[in-house]
CSV table of C-alpha atoms in Angstrom, one decimal:
chain,number,residue,atom,x,y,z
D,95,UNK,CA,25.8,-87.0,-30.6
D,96,UNK,CA,22.2,-86.3,-29.6
D,97,UNK,CA,20.1,-83.5,-31.1
D,98,UNK,CA,20.0,-81.8,-27.7
D,99,UNK,CA,23.8,-81.6,-27.5
D,100,UNK,CA,24.0,-80.3,-31.0
D,101,UNK,CA,21.6,-77.5,-30.2
D,102,UNK,CA,23.5,-76.6,-27.1
D,103,UNK,CA,26.7,-76.5,-29.1
D,104,UNK,CA,25.1,-74.1,-31.6
D,105,UNK,CA,24.0,-71.8,-28.7
D,106,UNK,CA,27.5,-71.9,-27.2
D,107,UNK,CA,29.1,-71.0,-30.5
D,108,UNK,CA,26.9,-67.9,-30.8
D,109,UNK,CA,27.7,-67.0,-27.2
D,110,UNK,CA,31.4,-67.5,-27.6
D,111,UNK,CA,31.3,-65.1,-30.5
D,112,UNK,CA,30.5,-62.3,-28.1
D,113,UNK,CA,33.0,-63.3,-25.4
D,114,UNK,CA,36.1,-61.7,-26.9
D,115,UNK,CA,34.3,-58.4,-27.2
D,116,UNK,CA,33.0,-58.6,-23.6
D,117,UNK,CA,36.4,-59.5,-22.2
D,118,UNK,CA,37.9,-56.3,-23.6
D,119,UNK,CA,36.5,-54.6,-20.6
D,120,UNK,CA,38.9,-55.2,-17.7
D,121,UNK,CA,36.2,-54.6,-15.1
D,122,UNK,CA,34.0,-57.4,-16.7
D,123,UNK,CA,37.0,-59.8,-16.9
D,124,UNK,CA,37.8,-59.2,-13.2
D,125,UNK,CA,34.2,-59.7,-12.2
D,126,UNK,CA,33.9,-63.0,-14.1
D,127,UNK,CA,37.1,-64.3,-12.6
D,128,UNK,CA,35.8,-63.5,-9.2
D,129,UNK,CA,32.5,-65.2,-9.8
D,130,UNK,CA,34.1,-68.3,-11.2
D,131,UNK,CA,36.6,-68.6,-8.4
D,132,UNK,CA,33.7,-68.6,-5.8
D,133,UNK,CA,31.3,-70.9,-7.7
D,134,UNK,CA,31.2,-74.4,-6.2
D,135,UNK,CA,28.9,-75.5,-9.0
D,136,UNK,CA,31.5,-74.6,-11.6
D,137,UNK,CA,34.3,-76.5,-9.7
D,138,UNK,CA,32.1,-79.6,-9.1
D,139,UNK,CA,31.2,-79.7,-12.8
D,140,UNK,CA,34.8,-79.5,-13.9
D,141,UNK,CA,35.8,-82.3,-11.5
D,142,UNK,CA,33.1,-84.5,-12.9
D,143,UNK,CA,34.2,-83.7,-16.5
D,144,UNK,CA,37.8,-84.6,-15.8
D,145,UNK,CA,36.8,-87.7,-13.8
D,146,UNK,CA,34.9,-89.2,-16.8
D,147,UNK,CA,37.5,-88.5,-19.5
D,148,UNK,CA,38.6,-91.7,-21.3
D,149,UNK,CA,42.3,-90.8,-20.7
D,150,UNK,CA,41.8,-91.6,-17.0
D,151,UNK,CA,40.5,-95.2,-17.7
D,152,UNK,CA,42.9,-98.2,-18.0
D,153,UNK,CA,42.9,-99.5,-21.6
D,154,UNK,CA,44.6,-102.4,-23.4
D,155,UNK,CA,48.1,-102.0,-24.7
D,156,UNK,CA,48.6,-100.7,-28.1
D,157,UNK,CA,50.0,-104.0,-29.5
D,158,UNK,CA,46.8,-105.8,-28.6
D,159,UNK,CA,48.2,-107.7,-25.7
D,160,UNK,CA,46.7,-108.3,-22.3
D,161,UNK,CA,45.5,-105.3,-20.3
D,162,UNK,CA,47.5,-104.1,-17.4
D,163,UNK,CA,46.8,-105.6,-14.0
D,164,UNK,CA,46.1,-103.6,-10.8
D,165,UNK,CA,48.9,-101.3,-9.7
D,166,UNK,CA,50.4,-102.0,-6.2
D,167,UNK,CA,50.9,-98.7,-4.3
D,168,UNK,CA,54.4,-98.0,-3.1
D,169,UNK,CA,55.1,-96.5,0.4
D,170,UNK,CA,55.9,-92.8,0.4
D,171,UNK,CA,59.4,-92.1,1.7
D,172,UNK,CA,61.2,-89.0,2.7
D,173,UNK,CA,64.1,-88.8,0.3
D,174,UNK,CA,66.0,-86.3,-1.7
D,175,UNK,CA,65.3,-88.4,-4.8
D,176,UNK,CA,68.9,-89.5,-5.5
D,177,UNK,CA,68.9,-92.6,-3.2
D,178,UNK,CA,66.0,-94.3,-1.4
D,179,UNK,CA,65.8,-93.7,2.3
D,180,UNK,CA,65.0,-97.4,2.9
D,181,UNK,CA,66.4,-100.4,1.1
D,182,UNK,CA,64.2,-101.5,-1.7
D,183,UNK,CA,62.2,-104.7,-1.3
D,184,UNK,CA,61.4,-106.8,-4.3
D,185,UNK,CA,57.8,-106.8,-5.1
D,186,UNK,CA,56.3,-109.8,-6.7
D,187,UNK,CA,54.5,-108.6,-9.7
D,188,UNK,CA,51.2,-110.4,-10.6
D,189,UNK,CA,51.4,-113.0,-13.3
D,190,UNK,CA,50.9,-111.6,-16.7
D,191,UNK,CA,47.5,-112.4,-18.2
D,192,UNK,CA,47.4,-114.6,-21.2
D,193,UNK,CA,47.3,-113.1,-24.6
D,194,UNK,CA,43.7,-112.5,-25.8
D,195,UNK,CA,42.2,-115.0,-28.1
D,196,UNK,CA,41.0,-114.0,-31.5
D,197,UNK,CA,37.8,-115.8,-30.8
D,198,UNK,CA,35.1,-113.8,-29.0
D,199,UNK,CA,34.4,-116.6,-26.5
D,200,UNK,CA,38.0,-116.9,-25.5
D,201,UNK,CA,38.3,-113.2,-25.3
D,202,UNK,CA,35.4,-112.9,-22.9
D,203,UNK,CA,37.0,-115.5,-20.6
D,204,UNK,CA,40.4,-113.8,-20.6
D,205,UNK,CA,38.9,-110.6,-19.4
D,206,UNK,CA,38.1,-112.0,-16.0
D,207,UNK,CA,39.5,-109.9,-13.2
D,208,UNK,CA,40.4,-106.8,-15.4
D,209,UNK,CA,38.6,-103.7,-16.7
D,210,UNK,CA,36.5,-104.5,-19.7
D,211,UNK,CA,37.2,-102.8,-23.0
D,212,UNK,CA,34.8,-100.1,-24.1
D,213,UNK,CA,32.5,-100.9,-26.9
D,214,UNK,CA,31.6,-98.4,-29.6
D,215,UNK,CA,28.2,-97.7,-27.9
D,216,UNK,CA,29.7,-97.2,-24.5
D,217,UNK,CA,32.3,-94.8,-25.9
D,218,UNK,CA,29.6,-92.8,-27.7
D,219,UNK,CA,27.5,-92.6,-24.6
D,220,UNK,CA,30.5,-91.4,-22.5
D,221,UNK,CA,31.5,-88.9,-25.1
D,222,UNK,CA,28.0,-87.6,-25.3
D,223,UNK,CA,27.8,-87.3,-21.5
D,224,UNK,CA,31.2,-85.4,-21.5
D,225,UNK,CA,29.8,-83.0,-24.1
D,226,UNK,CA,26.8,-82.4,-21.9
D,227,UNK,CA,29.1,-81.4,-19.0
D,228,UNK,CA,31.1,-79.2,-21.3
D,229,UNK,CA,27.9,-77.5,-22.6
D,230,UNK,CA,26.9,-76.9,-19.0
D,231,UNK,CA,30.2,-75.5,-18.0
D,232,UNK,CA,30.4,-73.1,-20.9
D,233,UNK,CA,26.7,-72.1,-20.4
D,234,UNK,CA,27.6,-71.3,-16.8
D,235,UNK,CA,30.5,-69.1,-18.0
D,236,UNK,CA,28.3,-67.4,-20.6
D,237,UNK,CA,25.6,-66.7,-18.0
D,238,UNK,CA,28.1,-65.2,-15.6
D,239,UNK,CA,29.5,-63.0,-18.3
D,240,UNK,CA,26.1,-61.6,-19.2
D,241,UNK,CA,25.4,-61.1,-15.5
D,242,UNK,CA,28.7,-59.3,-15.1
D,243,UNK,CA,27.9,-57.0,-18.0
D,244,UNK,CA,24.5,-56.1,-16.6
D,245,UNK,CA,26.0,-55.4,-13.1
D,246,UNK,CA,28.8,-53.2,-14.7
D,247,UNK,CA,26.3,-51.1,-16.7
D,248,UNK,CA,24.0,-50.7,-13.7
D,249,UNK,CA,26.9,-49.5,-11.6
D,250,UNK,CA,28.0,-47.0,-14.3
D,251,UNK,CA,24.5,-45.6,-14.6
D,252,UNK,CA,24.3,-45.1,-10.8
D,253,UNK,CA,27.6,-43.4,-10.7
D,254,UNK,CA,26.5,-40.6,-13.1
D,255,UNK,CA,27.1,-37.1,-11.8
D,256,UNK,CA,23.8,-36.3,-10.2
D,257,UNK,CA,22.9,-34.2,-7.2
D,258,UNK,CA,20.8,-36.0,-4.7
D,259,UNK,CA,18.7,-34.5,-1.9
D,260,UNK,CA,20.5,-33.1,1.1
D,261,UNK,CA,20.6,-35.7,3.9
D,262,UNK,CA,20.8,-33.4,7.0
D,263,UNK,CA,19.9,-30.0,8.2
D,264,UNK,CA,17.1,-29.3,5.9
D,265,UNK,CA,13.3,-29.8,5.9
D,266,UNK,CA,11.5,-32.5,4.0
D,267,UNK,CA,10.2,-29.9,1.6
D,268,UNK,CA,13.8,-29.0,0.6
D,269,UNK,CA,14.8,-32.6,0.3
D,270,UNK,CA,12.2,-33.0,-2.5
D,271,UNK,CA,13.7,-30.0,-4.3
D,272,UNK,CA,16.8,-31.8,-5.5
D,273,UNK,CA,18.4,-31.7,-8.9
D,274,UNK,CA,19.0,-34.7,-11.1
D,275,UNK,CA,19.6,-33.5,-14.7
D,276,UNK,CA,22.1,-30.6,-14.5
D,277,UNK,CA,25.8,-31.0,-13.8
D,278,UNK,CA,27.2,-29.4,-10.7
D,279,UNK,CA,30.3,-27.4,-11.5
D,280,UNK,CA,33.2,-26.2,-9.3
D,281,UNK,CA,33.7,-22.6,-8.4
D,282,UNK,CA,37.4,-22.8,-9.4
D,283,UNK,CA,36.4,-24.0,-12.9
D,284,UNK,CA,34.1,-21.0,-13.4
D,285,UNK,CA,36.5,-18.6,-11.8
D,286,UNK,CA,39.2,-19.7,-14.4
D,287,UNK,CA,36.6,-19.4,-17.3
D,288,UNK,CA,35.6,-15.9,-16.2
D,289,UNK,CA,39.1,-14.6,-15.6
D,290,UNK,CA,38.8,-14.5,-11.8
D,291,UNK,CA,35.3,-13.1,-12.2
D,292,UNK,CA,36.7,-9.9,-13.7
D,293,UNK,CA,34.8,-10.1,-17.0
D,294,UNK,CA,31.5,-8.6,-15.8
D,295,UNK,CA,28.6,-8.3,-18.2
D,296,UNK,CA,26.3,-6.4,-15.9
D,297,UNK,CA,25.6,-5.8,-12.2
D,298,UNK,CA,22.1,-5.6,-10.7
D,299,UNK,CA,20.8,-5.4,-7.1
D,300,UNK,CA,20.1,-9.1,-6.9
D,301,UNK,CA,22.8,-10.6,-9.2
D,302,UNK,CA,26.0,-10.1,-11.2
D,303,UNK,CA,26.6,-11.8,-14.6
D,304,UNK,CA,30.0,-12.7,-16.0
D,305,UNK,CA,31.1,-13.8,-19.4
D,306,UNK,CA,33.3,-16.9,-19.5
D,307,UNK,CA,35.3,-18.8,-22.1
D,308,UNK,CA,35.7,-22.6,-22.0
D,309,UNK,CA,38.8,-24.4,-23.2
D,310,UNK,CA,36.9,-25.4,-26.2
D,311,UNK,CA,36.4,-21.7,-27.0
D,312,UNK,CA,32.7,-21.9,-26.3
D,313,UNK,CA,31.3,-18.9,-24.5
D,314,UNK,CA,29.1,-19.0,-21.4
D,315,UNK,CA,27.2,-16.6,-19.2
D,316,UNK,CA,27.6,-17.1,-15.4
D,317,UNK,CA,25.0,-15.5,-13.1
D,318,UNK,CA,25.7,-15.2,-9.4
D,319,UNK,CA,23.4,-14.1,-6.5
D,320,UNK,CA,24.4,-10.9,-4.8
D,321,UNK,CA,24.2,-12.6,-1.4
D,322,UNK,CA,27.7,-13.3,-0.1
D,323,UNK,CA,27.1,-15.2,3.1
D,324,UNK,CA,25.5,-18.5,4.0
D,325,UNK,CA,23.8,-17.0,7.0
D,326,UNK,CA,21.9,-14.6,4.7
D,327,UNK,CA,20.8,-17.5,2.5
D,328,UNK,CA,17.7,-19.1,3.9
D,329,UNK,CA,16.2,-22.6,3.3
D,330,UNK,CA,13.4,-20.9,1.4
D,331,UNK,CA,16.0,-19.3,-0.9
D,332,UNK,CA,17.6,-22.7,-1.4
D,333,UNK,CA,14.3,-24.3,-2.3
D,334,UNK,CA,13.6,-21.6,-4.8
D,335,UNK,CA,17.1,-21.9,-6.3
D,336,UNK,CA,16.8,-25.6,-6.8
D,337,UNK,CA,13.3,-25.5,-8.2
D,338,UNK,CA,14.3,-22.9,-10.7
D,339,UNK,CA,17.2,-25.1,-11.9
D,340,UNK,CA,14.8,-28.0,-12.2
D,341,UNK,CA,12.4,-25.9,-14.3
D,342,UNK,CA,15.0,-24.5,-16.6
D,343,UNK,CA,16.7,-27.8,-17.1
D,344,UNK,CA,13.4,-29.2,-18.6
D,345,UNK,CA,13.3,-26.8,-21.6
D,346,UNK,CA,16.4,-27.7,-23.6
D,347,UNK,CA,15.5,-26.0,-27.0
D,348,UNK,CA,17.7,-24.5,-29.6
D,349,UNK,CA,15.8,-21.2,-29.4
D,350,UNK,CA,16.2,-21.0,-25.6
D,351,UNK,CA,19.1,-19.7,-23.5
D,352,UNK,CA,19.7,-23.2,-22.1
D,353,UNK,CA,21.0,-23.9,-18.6
D,354,UNK,CA,24.4,-25.7,-18.8
D,355,UNK,CA,25.1,-26.2,-15.1
D,356,UNK,CA,25.1,-24.7,-11.6
D,357,UNK,CA,27.5,-24.2,-8.7
D,358,UNK,CA,26.8,-24.2,-5.0
D,359,UNK,CA,29.5,-24.0,-2.4
D,360,UNK,CA,29.4,-22.7,1.2
D,361,UNK,CA,33.0,-21.5,1.5
D,362,UNK,CA,33.3,-19.1,-0.1
D,363,UNK,CA,29.5,-18.8,-0.4
D,364,UNK,CA,28.5,-19.4,-4.0
D,365,UNK,CA,25.1,-19.8,-5.7
D,366,UNK,CA,25.6,-19.6,-9.5
D,367,UNK,CA,23.9,-20.7,-12.7
D,368,UNK,CA,25.7,-21.2,-16.0
D,369,UNK,CA,23.9,-20.4,-19.3
D,370,UNK,CA,24.6,-20.3,-23.0
D,371,UNK,CA,26.0,-17.0,-24.1
D,372,UNK,CA,24.3,-15.1,-26.9
D,373,UNK,CA,26.9,-12.6,-28.3
D,374,UNK,CA,24.7,-10.3,-30.3
D,375,UNK,CA,22.7,-8.7,-27.5
D,376,UNK,CA,19.0,-8.4,-27.3
D,377,UNK,CA,16.3,-8.0,-29.9
D,378,UNK,CA,15.3,-4.7,-28.2
D,379,UNK,CA,18.8,-3.3,-28.8
D,380,UNK,CA,18.7,-4.1,-32.5
D,381,UNK,CA,15.2,-2.7,-33.0
D,382,UNK,CA,15.7,0.5,-31.1
D,383,UNK,CA,19.4,1.3,-30.7
D,384,UNK,CA,21.1,2.7,-33.8
D,385,UNK,CA,24.5,1.5,-32.6
D,386,UNK,CA,23.4,-2.1,-33.2
D,387,UNK,CA,23.2,-3.7,-36.6
D,388,UNK,CA,19.9,-3.2,-38.5
D,389,UNK,CA,17.7,-6.2,-39.0
D,390,UNK,CA,16.1,-6.7,-42.4
D,391,UNK,CA,12.8,-8.3,-43.1
D,392,UNK,CA,14.0,-11.9,-43.6
D,393,UNK,CA,16.1,-11.8,-40.4
D,394,UNK,CA,13.1,-10.5,-38.5
D,395,UNK,CA,10.9,-13.3,-39.8
D,396,UNK,CA,13.5,-15.9,-38.8
D,397,UNK,CA,13.5,-14.4,-35.3
D,398,UNK,CA,9.7,-14.6,-35.2
D,399,UNK,CA,9.7,-18.3,-36.1
D,400,UNK,CA,12.4,-19.1,-33.6
D,401,UNK,CA,10.4,-17.5,-30.8
D,402,UNK,CA,7.2,-19.3,-31.9
D,403,UNK,CA,8.9,-22.7,-32.0
D,404,UNK,CA,10.4,-22.3,-28.6
D,405,UNK,CA,7.1,-21.2,-27.0
D,406,UNK,CA,5.4,-24.1,-28.7
D,407,UNK,CA,7.9,-26.5,-27.3
D,408,UNK,CA,7.5,-25.1,-23.8
D,409,UNK,CA,3.7,-25.2,-23.9
D,410,UNK,CA,3.8,-28.9,-25.1
D,411,UNK,CA,5.9,-30.1,-22.3
D,412,UNK,CA,4.3,-32.3,-19.6
D,413,UNK,CA,3.4,-30.4,-17.5
D,414,UNK,CA,3.5,-27.3,-19.7
D,415,UNK,CA,5.9,-24.5,-19.0
D,416,UNK,CA,5.4,-20.8,-19.6
D,417,UNK,CA,7.8,-17.9,-19.7
D,418,UNK,CA,7.1,-15.4,-17.0
D,419,UNK,CA,7.8,-12.3,-19.1
D,420,UNK,CA,8.2,-12.4,-22.9
D,421,UNK,CA,9.5,-9.1,-24.2
D,422,UNK,CA,12.1,-7.9,-26.7
D,423,UNK,CA,14.5,-7.5,-23.7
D,424,UNK,CA,14.3,-11.2,-22.9
D,425,UNK,CA,15.0,-12.4,-26.5
D,426,UNK,CA,18.7,-12.7,-27.3
D,427,UNK,CA,20.4,-13.1,-30.6
D,428,UNK,CA,23.2,-15.5,-31.5
D,429,UNK,CA,26.2,-14.7,-33.8
D,430,UNK,CA,24.1,-15.7,-36.8
D,431,UNK,CA,21.0,-13.8,-35.5
D,432,UNK,CA,18.9,-16.7,-34.4
D,433,UNK,CA,16.6,-15.9,-31.6
D,434,UNK,CA,16.9,-17.3,-28.1
D,435,UNK,CA,14.4,-16.7,-25.3
D,436,UNK,CA,16.1,-16.1,-22.0
D,437,UNK,CA,14.9,-16.2,-18.4
D,438,UNK,CA,17.3,-14.5,-16.0
D,439,UNK,CA,15.2,-12.1,-14.1
D,440,UNK,CA,14.4,-14.4,-11.2
D,441,UNK,CA,17.4,-13.6,-8.9
D,442,UNK,CA,15.5,-11.0,-6.9
D,443,UNK,CA,13.1,-13.7,-5.8
D,444,UNK,CA,16.0,-15.5,-4.1
D,445,UNK,CA,17.0,-12.3,-2.3
D,446,UNK,CA,13.3,-11.7,-1.2
D,447,UNK,CA,13.0,-15.3,0.0
D,448,UNK,CA,16.1,-14.9,2.1
D,449,UNK,CA,14.5,-12.0,3.9
D,450,UNK,CA,11.5,-14.1,4.9
D,451,UNK,CA,11.2,-16.5,7.7
D,452,UNK,CA,10.9,-20.2,7.0
D,453,UNK,CA,7.4,-20.2,8.5
D,454,UNK,CA,6.1,-17.4,6.2
D,455,UNK,CA,3.6,-18.5,3.6
D,456,UNK,CA,3.9,-17.8,-0.1
D,457,UNK,CA,7.7,-17.5,0.2
D,458,UNK,CA,8.7,-19.7,-2.7
D,459,UNK,CA,8.7,-19.0,-6.4
D,460,UNK,CA,5.6,-17.1,-7.7
D,461,UNK,CA,3.2,-19.2,-9.7
D,462,UNK,CA,4.1,-19.8,-13.3
D,463,UNK,CA,2.6,-17.6,-16.0
D,464,UNK,CA,-0.3,-19.1,-18.0
D,465,UNK,CA,0.2,-20.1,-21.6
D,466,UNK,CA,-2.5,-17.5,-22.6
D,467,UNK,CA,-0.3,-14.8,-21.1
D,468,UNK,CA,2.7,-15.9,-23.2
D,469,UNK,CA,0.5,-15.8,-26.3
D,470,UNK,CA,-0.6,-12.2,-25.6
D,471,UNK,CA,3.0,-11.2,-25.0
D,472,UNK,CA,4.1,-12.9,-28.2
D,473,UNK,CA,1.5,-10.8,-30.1
D,474,UNK,CA,3.0,-7.6,-28.7
D,475,UNK,CA,6.5,-8.7,-29.6
D,476,UNK,CA,5.4,-9.4,-33.2
D,477,UNK,CA,4.0,-5.9,-33.4
D,478,UNK,CA,7.2,-4.5,-32.1
D,479,UNK,CA,9.3,-6.4,-34.6
D,480,UNK,CA,7.4,-5.3,-37.7
D,481,UNK,CA,6.9,-1.7,-36.6
D,482,UNK,CA,10.3,-1.1,-35.0
D,483,UNK,CA,8.5,1.0,-32.3
D,484,UNK,CA,8.9,0.8,-28.5
D,485,UNK,CA,6.1,-1.0,-26.6
D,486,UNK,CA,5.3,2.3,-25.0
D,487,UNK,CA,6.3,5.9,-25.6
D,488,UNK,CA,5.0,9.3,-24.4
D,489,UNK,CA,4.5,10.3,-28.0
D,490,UNK,CA,2.2,7.5,-29.0
D,491,UNK,CA,1.3,5.8,-25.7
D,492,UNK,CA,0.7,2.1,-25.9
D,493,UNK,CA,2.0,0.4,-29.1
D,494,UNK,CA,-1.0,-1.9,-29.3
D,495,UNK,CA,-3.4,1.0,-28.8
D,496,UNK,CA,-1.7,2.9,-31.6
D,497,UNK,CA,-1.7,-0.1,-34.0
D,498,UNK,CA,-5.3,-1.3,-33.4
D,499,UNK,CA,-7.0,1.1,-35.8
D,500,UNK,CA,-4.6,0.1,-38.6
D,501,UNK,CA,-5.1,-3.6,-37.9
D,502,UNK,CA,-8.9,-3.2,-38.0
D,503,UNK,CA,-8.8,-1.2,-41.2
D,504,UNK,CA,-6.4,-3.6,-42.8
D,505,UNK,CA,-3.9,-0.7,-43.4
D,506,UNK,CA,-1.0,-3.0,-42.7
D,507,UNK,CA,1.5,-0.9,-44.6
D,508,UNK,CA,1.1,1.8,-41.9
D,509,UNK,CA,2.6,-0.6,-39.4
D,510,UNK,CA,5.8,-1.3,-41.2
D,511,UNK,CA,9.1,0.0,-39.8
D,512,UNK,CA,10.2,2.9,-42.1
D,513,UNK,CA,13.8,1.8,-41.9
D,514,UNK,CA,13.0,-1.5,-43.7
D,515,UNK,CA,13.9,-1.4,-47.4
D,516,UNK,CA,11.5,-4.2,-48.4
D,517,UNK,CA,9.0,-6.7,-47.0
D,518,UNK,CA,6.7,-9.4,-48.2
D,519,UNK,CA,3.0,-8.6,-48.4
D,520,UNK,CA,1.8,-12.2,-47.8
D,521,UNK,CA,4.0,-12.6,-44.8
D,522,UNK,CA,3.0,-9.2,-43.4
D,523,UNK,CA,-0.7,-10.1,-43.8
D,524,UNK,CA,-0.4,-13.4,-41.9
D,525,UNK,CA,1.6,-11.8,-39.1
D,526,UNK,CA,-1.0,-9.0,-38.7
D,527,UNK,CA,-3.7,-11.7,-38.4
D,528,UNK,CA,-1.8,-13.5,-35.7
D,529,UNK,CA,-1.2,-10.2,-33.8
D,530,UNK,CA,-4.9,-9.6,-33.7
D,531,UNK,CA,-5.7,-13.1,-32.5
D,532,UNK,CA,-3.0,-13.2,-29.9
D,533,UNK,CA,-4.0,-9.9,-28.4
D,534,UNK,CA,-7.6,-10.8,-27.8
D,535,UNK,CA,-8.8,-9.4,-24.5
D,536,UNK,CA,-10.5,-12.6,-23.5
D,537,UNK,CA,-7.8,-15.2,-22.9
D,538,UNK,CA,-10.0,-18.1,-24.0
D,539,UNK,CA,-10.4,-16.6,-27.5
D,540,UNK,CA,-6.6,-16.6,-28.0
D,541,UNK,CA,-5.1,-19.4,-30.2
D,542,UNK,CA,-2.7,-22.0,-28.8
D,543,UNK,CA,1.0,-21.9,-29.9
D,544,UNK,CA,0.4,-24.9,-32.0
D,545,UNK,CA,-2.3,-23.0,-34.0
D,546,UNK,CA,0.0,-19.9,-34.1
D,547,UNK,CA,2.9,-21.8,-35.6
D,548,UNK,CA,0.6,-23.6,-38.1
D,549,UNK,CA,-0.7,-20.3,-39.3
D,550,UNK,CA,2.7,-18.6,-39.5
D,551,UNK,CA,4.0,-21.5,-41.5
D,552,UNK,CA,1.4,-20.9,-44.2
D,553,UNK,CA,3.4,-17.8,-45.3
D,554,UNK,CA,6.8,-17.9,-43.6
D,555,UNK,CA,9.0,-20.7,-45.0
D,556,UNK,CA,11.3,-21.1,-42.0
D,557,UNK,CA,11.6,-24.6,-40.6
D,558,UNK,CA,12.6,-25.3,-37.0
D,559,UNK,CA,16.1,-26.3,-38.1
D,560,UNK,CA,16.5,-23.1,-40.1
D,561,UNK,CA,15.2,-21.0,-37.2
D,562,UNK,CA,17.8,-22.4,-34.8
D,563,UNK,CA,21.5,-21.3,-34.5
D,564,UNK,CA,24.1,-22.9,-36.7
D,565,UNK,CA,26.2,-23.8,-33.6
D,566,UNK,CA,25.0,-24.2,-30.0
D,567,UNK,CA,27.2,-23.1,-27.1
D,568,UNK,CA,25.5,-25.8,-25.1
D,569,UNK,CA,27.2,-28.5,-27.2
D,570,UNK,CA,30.6,-26.9,-26.8
D,571,UNK,CA,30.0,-26.7,-23.0
D,572,UNK,CA,29.0,-30.3,-22.8
D,573,UNK,CA,32.3,-31.3,-24.4
D,574,UNK,CA,34.2,-29.5,-21.6
D,575,UNK,CA,31.9,-30.5,-18.8
């Protein structure tokens, strides 16, 4: 057997080791069968293999006698098989060849008129050629298997649940505003999760929010536009709706109220977004409402780091994203008091866009906030967290204006919330420095979120993993969806 054939056999053995695993997939098996059935190359190759097998060649009798002579074909008759349809005629059989001589010369003469016996070299050459055909046939099967696997995986990838651009009835601008990374949910599923939309969290002029519970016991928040008719929902509103979904789907951070899915149906008219649910209310409520649980210093520092990590993540995206309005009212708390930045105040923009004509300019989403604006707002939230005071009150006016003299004079203890039983001096010192840097009047003098996080980590030992919630409602929702 030649070296080339041996190498081919080695390759085939490795390939065949994978065949049983691949054939477990019924779709791949059916595809391979179809490919083989329609492959003339494969059929031709198998015919050639069978035609050259030694079992199909006349050979000498086992007892070493003369080889068989030519076979005289018999006429085909129509018969049941029990009796011949025509009387049999005697056929004169050819005279039997003489017994072969033990001497080589006599043996060569006795072989006149019959097929020669195969020598050892001839048999080796034929076997090697047969192996080459077998190698080719199995290689063809292996190639078709690999091709089938690739085709199946491509088909499965393309069949993912994505939302493509609308094909009719909308402008080219709207066709570009399509969604590819967020699952589209059915209204009936959300209706069942929200108890027929009876579990209302709050109602506003532009939207209504509902609390829902999935079969996996994960909780969700469903926000719905206040518009109830398709004729009142313009193309501009649809562009804004889809662009907002696209923006929110890019964030995906443990300290953000992540978007789980959306729903759009025309009958009945439905435009909804589904978010994670944070059960412990807002940071503002815990800082200023005595009915909510009091937050100690360690919990507050964990909340601070969660906000910082999330903003850092958003600003480091390509292109960067900024939150339009960071306040203690847009920061929500999970069951274990991890912070989650939320963005749900955009529903009025859809209502406003529905009132504008499609030809009106500046009728889409307002421009995104700059990162420098986020950093300034973060500084104000830090001040609110350590002081426990409202951002503005008639008694003291602006919180930053009240705190500035204490910050400049390094009288940081004057800024501490009097309800706190204890705090850490080194952490308070670093937080106050960050507040001053973030609230610089000139935006270009403010630090980046990377610099803010780096400075806070000098004193506050809370890692990104520790700042996040123990469990994420998004994971539970993904199991259901």
